PDB file of C-alpha atoms and ligand atoms in Angstrom:
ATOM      1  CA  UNK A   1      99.490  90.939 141.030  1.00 98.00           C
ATOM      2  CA  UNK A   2     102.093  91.928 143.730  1.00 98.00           C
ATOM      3  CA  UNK A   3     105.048  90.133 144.872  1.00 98.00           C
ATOM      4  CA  UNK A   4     105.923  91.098 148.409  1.00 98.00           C
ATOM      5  CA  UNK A   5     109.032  90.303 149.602  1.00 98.00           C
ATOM      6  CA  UNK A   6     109.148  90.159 153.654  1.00 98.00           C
ATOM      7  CA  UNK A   7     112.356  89.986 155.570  1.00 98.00           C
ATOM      8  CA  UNK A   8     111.051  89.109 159.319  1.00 98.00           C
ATOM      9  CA  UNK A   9     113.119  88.117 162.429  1.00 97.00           C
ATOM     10  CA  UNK A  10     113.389  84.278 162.973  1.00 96.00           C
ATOM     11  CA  UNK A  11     111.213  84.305 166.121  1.00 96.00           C
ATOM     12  CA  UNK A  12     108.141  85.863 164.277  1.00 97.00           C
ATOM     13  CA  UNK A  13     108.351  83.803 161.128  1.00 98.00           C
ATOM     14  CA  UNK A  14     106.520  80.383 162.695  1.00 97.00           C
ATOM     15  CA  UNK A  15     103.853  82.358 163.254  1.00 98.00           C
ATOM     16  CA  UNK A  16     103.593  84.664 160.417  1.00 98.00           C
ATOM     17  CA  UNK A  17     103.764  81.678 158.038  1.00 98.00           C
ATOM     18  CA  UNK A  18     100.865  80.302 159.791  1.00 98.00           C
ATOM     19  CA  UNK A  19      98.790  83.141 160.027  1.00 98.00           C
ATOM     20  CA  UNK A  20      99.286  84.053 156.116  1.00 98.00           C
ATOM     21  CA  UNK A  21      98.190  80.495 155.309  1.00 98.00           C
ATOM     22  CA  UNK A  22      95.055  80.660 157.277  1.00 98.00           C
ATOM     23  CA  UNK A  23      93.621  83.422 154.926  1.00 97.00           C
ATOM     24  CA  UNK A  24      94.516  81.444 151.959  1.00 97.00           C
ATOM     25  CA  UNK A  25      97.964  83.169 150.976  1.00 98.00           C
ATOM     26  CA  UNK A  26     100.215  81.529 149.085  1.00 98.00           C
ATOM     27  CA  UNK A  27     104.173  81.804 151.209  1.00 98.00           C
ATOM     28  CA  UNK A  28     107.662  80.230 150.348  1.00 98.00           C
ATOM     29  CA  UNK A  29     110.050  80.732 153.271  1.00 98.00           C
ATOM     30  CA  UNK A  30     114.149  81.146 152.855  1.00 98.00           C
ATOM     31  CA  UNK A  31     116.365  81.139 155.638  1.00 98.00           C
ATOM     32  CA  UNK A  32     118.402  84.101 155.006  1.00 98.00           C
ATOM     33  CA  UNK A  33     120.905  86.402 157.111  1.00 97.00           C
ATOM     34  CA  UNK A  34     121.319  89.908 157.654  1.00 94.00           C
ATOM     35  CA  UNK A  35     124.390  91.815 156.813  1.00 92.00           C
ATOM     36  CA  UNK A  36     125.045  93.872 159.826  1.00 89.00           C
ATOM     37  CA  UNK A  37     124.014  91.596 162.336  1.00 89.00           C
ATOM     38  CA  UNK A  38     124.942  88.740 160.493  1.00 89.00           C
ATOM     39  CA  UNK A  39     122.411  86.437 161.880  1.00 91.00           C
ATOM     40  CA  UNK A  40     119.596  84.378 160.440  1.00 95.00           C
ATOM     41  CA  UNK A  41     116.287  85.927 159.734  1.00 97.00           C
ATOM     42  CA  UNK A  42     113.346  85.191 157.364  1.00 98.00           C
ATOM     43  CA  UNK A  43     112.493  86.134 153.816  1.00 98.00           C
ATOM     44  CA  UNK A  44     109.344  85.361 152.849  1.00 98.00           C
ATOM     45  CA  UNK A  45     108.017  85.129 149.088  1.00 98.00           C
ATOM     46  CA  UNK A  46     104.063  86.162 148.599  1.00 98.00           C
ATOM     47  CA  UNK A  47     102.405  86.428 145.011  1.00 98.00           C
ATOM     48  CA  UNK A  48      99.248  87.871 146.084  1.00 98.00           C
ATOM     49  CA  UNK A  49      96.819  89.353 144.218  1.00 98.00           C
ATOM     50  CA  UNK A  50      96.039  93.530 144.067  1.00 98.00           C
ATOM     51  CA  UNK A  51      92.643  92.836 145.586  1.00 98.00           C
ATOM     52  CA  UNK A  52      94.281  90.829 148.666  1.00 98.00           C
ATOM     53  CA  UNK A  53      97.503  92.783 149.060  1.00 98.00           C
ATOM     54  CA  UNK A  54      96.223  95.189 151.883  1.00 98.00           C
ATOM     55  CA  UNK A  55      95.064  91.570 153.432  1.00 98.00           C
ATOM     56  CA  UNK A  56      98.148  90.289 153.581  1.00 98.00           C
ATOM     57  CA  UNK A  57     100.211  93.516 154.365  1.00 98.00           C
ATOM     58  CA  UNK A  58      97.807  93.814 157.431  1.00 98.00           C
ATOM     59  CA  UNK A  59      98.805  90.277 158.519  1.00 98.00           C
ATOM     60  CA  UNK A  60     102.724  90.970 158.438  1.00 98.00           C
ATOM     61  CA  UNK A  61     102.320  94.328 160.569  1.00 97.00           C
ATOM     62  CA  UNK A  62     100.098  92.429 162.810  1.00 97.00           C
ATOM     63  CA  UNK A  63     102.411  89.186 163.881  1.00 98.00           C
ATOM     64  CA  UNK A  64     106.205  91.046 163.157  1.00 97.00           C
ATOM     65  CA  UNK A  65     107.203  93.335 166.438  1.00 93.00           C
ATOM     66  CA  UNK A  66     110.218  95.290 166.756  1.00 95.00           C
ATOM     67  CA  UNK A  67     112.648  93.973 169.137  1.00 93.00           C
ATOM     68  CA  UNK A  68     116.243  95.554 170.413  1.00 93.00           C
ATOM     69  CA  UNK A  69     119.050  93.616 169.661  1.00 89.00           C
ATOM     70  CA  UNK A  70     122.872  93.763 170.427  1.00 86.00           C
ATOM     71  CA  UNK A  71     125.616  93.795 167.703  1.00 82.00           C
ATOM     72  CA  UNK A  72     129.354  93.536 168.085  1.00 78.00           C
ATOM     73  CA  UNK A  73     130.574  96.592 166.553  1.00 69.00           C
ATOM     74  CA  UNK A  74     134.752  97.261 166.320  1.00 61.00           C
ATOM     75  CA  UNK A  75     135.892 100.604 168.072  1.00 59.00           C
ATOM     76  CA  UNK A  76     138.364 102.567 166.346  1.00 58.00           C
ATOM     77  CA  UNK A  77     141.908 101.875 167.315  1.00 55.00           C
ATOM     78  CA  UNK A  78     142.641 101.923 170.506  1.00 57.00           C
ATOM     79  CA  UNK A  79     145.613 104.610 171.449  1.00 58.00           C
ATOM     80  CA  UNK A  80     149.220 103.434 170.200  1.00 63.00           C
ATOM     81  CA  UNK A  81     148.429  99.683 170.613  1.00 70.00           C
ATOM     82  CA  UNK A  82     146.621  99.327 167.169  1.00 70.00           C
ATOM     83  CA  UNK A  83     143.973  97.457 168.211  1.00 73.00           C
ATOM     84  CA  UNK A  84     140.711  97.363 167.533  1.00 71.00           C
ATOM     85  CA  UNK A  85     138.203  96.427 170.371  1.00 74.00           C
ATOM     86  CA  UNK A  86     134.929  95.008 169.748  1.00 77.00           C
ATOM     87  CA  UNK A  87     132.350  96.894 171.490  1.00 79.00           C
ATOM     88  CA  UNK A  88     128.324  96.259 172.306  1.00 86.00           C
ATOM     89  CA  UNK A  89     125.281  98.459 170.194  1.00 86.00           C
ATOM     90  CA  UNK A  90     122.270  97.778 170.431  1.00 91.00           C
ATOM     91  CA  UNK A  91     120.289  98.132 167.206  1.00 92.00           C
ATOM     92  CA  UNK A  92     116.166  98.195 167.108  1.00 94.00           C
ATOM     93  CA  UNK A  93     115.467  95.384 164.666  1.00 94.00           C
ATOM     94  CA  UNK A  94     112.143  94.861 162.625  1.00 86.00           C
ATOM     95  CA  UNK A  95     108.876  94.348 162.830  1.00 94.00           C
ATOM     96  CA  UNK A  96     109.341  93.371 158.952  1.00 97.00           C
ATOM     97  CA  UNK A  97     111.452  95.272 155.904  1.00 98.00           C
ATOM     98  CA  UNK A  98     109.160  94.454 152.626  1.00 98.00           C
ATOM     99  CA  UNK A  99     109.203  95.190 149.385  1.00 98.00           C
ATOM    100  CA  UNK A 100     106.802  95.281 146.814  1.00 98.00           C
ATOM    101  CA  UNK A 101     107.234  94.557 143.234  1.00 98.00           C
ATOM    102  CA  UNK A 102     104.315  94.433 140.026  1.00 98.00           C
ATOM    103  CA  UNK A 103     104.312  91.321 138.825  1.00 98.00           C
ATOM    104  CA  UNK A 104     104.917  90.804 134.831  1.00 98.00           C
ATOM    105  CA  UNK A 105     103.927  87.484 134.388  1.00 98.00           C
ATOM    106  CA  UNK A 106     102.669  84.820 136.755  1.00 97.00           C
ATOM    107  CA  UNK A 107     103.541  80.884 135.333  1.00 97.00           C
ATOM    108  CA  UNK A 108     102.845  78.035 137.160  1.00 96.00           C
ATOM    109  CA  UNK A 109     104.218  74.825 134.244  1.00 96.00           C
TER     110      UNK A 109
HETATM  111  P1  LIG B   1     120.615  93.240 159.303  1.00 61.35           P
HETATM  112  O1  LIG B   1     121.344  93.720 158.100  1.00 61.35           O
HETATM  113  O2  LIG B   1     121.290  92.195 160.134  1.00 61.35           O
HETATM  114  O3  LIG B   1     120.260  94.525 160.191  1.00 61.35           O
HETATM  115  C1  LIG B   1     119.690  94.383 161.479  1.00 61.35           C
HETATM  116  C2  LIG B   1     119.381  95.729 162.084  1.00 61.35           C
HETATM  117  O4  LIG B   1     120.590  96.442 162.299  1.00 61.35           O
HETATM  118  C3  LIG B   1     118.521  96.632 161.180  1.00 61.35           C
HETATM  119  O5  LIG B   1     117.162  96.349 161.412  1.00 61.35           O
HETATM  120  C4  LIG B   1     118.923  98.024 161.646  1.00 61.35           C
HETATM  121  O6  LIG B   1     118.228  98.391 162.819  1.00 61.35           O
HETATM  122  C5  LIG B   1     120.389  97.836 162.030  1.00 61.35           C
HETATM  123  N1  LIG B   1     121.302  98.217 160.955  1.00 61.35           N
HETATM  124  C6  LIG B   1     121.422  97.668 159.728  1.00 61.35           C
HETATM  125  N2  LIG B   1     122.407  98.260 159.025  1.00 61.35           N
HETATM  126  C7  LIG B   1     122.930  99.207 159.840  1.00 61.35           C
HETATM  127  C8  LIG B   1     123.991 100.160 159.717  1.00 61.35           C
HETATM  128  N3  LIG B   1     124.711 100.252 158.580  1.00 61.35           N
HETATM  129  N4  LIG B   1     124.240 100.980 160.778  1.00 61.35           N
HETATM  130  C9  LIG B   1     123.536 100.886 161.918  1.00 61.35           C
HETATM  131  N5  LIG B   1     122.534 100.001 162.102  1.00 61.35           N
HETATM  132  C10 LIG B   1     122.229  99.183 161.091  1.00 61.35           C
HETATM  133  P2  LIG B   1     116.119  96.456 160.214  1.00 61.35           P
HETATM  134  O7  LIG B   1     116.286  97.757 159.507  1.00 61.35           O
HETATM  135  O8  LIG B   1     114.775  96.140 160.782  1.00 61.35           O
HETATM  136  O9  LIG B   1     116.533  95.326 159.165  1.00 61.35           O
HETATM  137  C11 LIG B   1     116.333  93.935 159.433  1.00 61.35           C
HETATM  138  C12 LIG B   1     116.914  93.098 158.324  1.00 61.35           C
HETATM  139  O10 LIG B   1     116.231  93.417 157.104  1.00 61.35           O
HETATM  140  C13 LIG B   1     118.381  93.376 158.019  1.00 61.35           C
HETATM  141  O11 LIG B   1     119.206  92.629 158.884  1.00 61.35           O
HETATM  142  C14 LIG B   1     118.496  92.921 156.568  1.00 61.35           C
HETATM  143  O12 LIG B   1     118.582  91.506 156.510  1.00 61.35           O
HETATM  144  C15 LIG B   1     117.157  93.339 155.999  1.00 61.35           C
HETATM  145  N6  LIG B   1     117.179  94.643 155.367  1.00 61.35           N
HETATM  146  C16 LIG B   1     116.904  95.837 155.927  1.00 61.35           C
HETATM  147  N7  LIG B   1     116.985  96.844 155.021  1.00 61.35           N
HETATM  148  C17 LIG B   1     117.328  96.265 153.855  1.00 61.35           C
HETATM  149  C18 LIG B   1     117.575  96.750 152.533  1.00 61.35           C
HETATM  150  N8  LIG B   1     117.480  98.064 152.211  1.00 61.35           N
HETATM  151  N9  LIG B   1     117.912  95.865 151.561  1.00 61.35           N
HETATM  152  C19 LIG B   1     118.014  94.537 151.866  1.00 61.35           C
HETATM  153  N10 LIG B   1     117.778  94.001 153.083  1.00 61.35           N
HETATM  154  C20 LIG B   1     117.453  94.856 154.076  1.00 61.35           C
END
């Protein structure tokens, strides 16, 4: 057994959720938030097993897209004044960062 752990922006996790349950996965949702943008995105929990990981990996690449976002970044100081100036980036964010871990033990009491 495999526990994939899926971090997915907000906007796709409705519909990832959704789509996972159809073909009979099992999903716990946290709201969570990204350190460098510092906005909310999506972690998803799946205990799936070996024989329906591809399955479920397929699914994630599927709904999750890539999208370009802008972050706040500071400039460095700005001439004598000391001052630091935030400035636009844009950043490509997503389709989905996962990770994969063996499972020891799975317990349900
Ligand atoms: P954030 O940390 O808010 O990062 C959002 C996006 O900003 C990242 O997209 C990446 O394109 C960019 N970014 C992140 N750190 C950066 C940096 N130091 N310099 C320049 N650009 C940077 P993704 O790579 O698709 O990551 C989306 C979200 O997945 C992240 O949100 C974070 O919540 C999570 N994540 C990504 N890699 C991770 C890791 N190695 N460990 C834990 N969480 C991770």
């Amino acid at each position: 057994m495999k526990l994939i752990i899926a971090i997915v922006q907000d906007e796709d996790a409705g519909r990832l959720v959704s789509s996972l349950m159809n073909e009979g996965y099992s999903v716990t949702k946290l709201a969570t938030t990204g350190g460098f943008l510092r906005a909310g995105n999506t972690t998803l929990l799946l205990g799936v097993d070996d024989d329906k990981f591809a399955g479920a990996m397929a699914v994630i690449e599927k709904v999750c897209k890539s999208r370009k976002q802008i972050a706040t970044s500071p400039s460095p100081v700005a001439g004598a004044t000391g001052v630091y100036v935030p400035y636009p980036i844009e950043v490509m964010v997503g389709g989905a960062t996962v990770f994969v871990l063996n499972v020891e033990q799975f317990v349900k009491l």
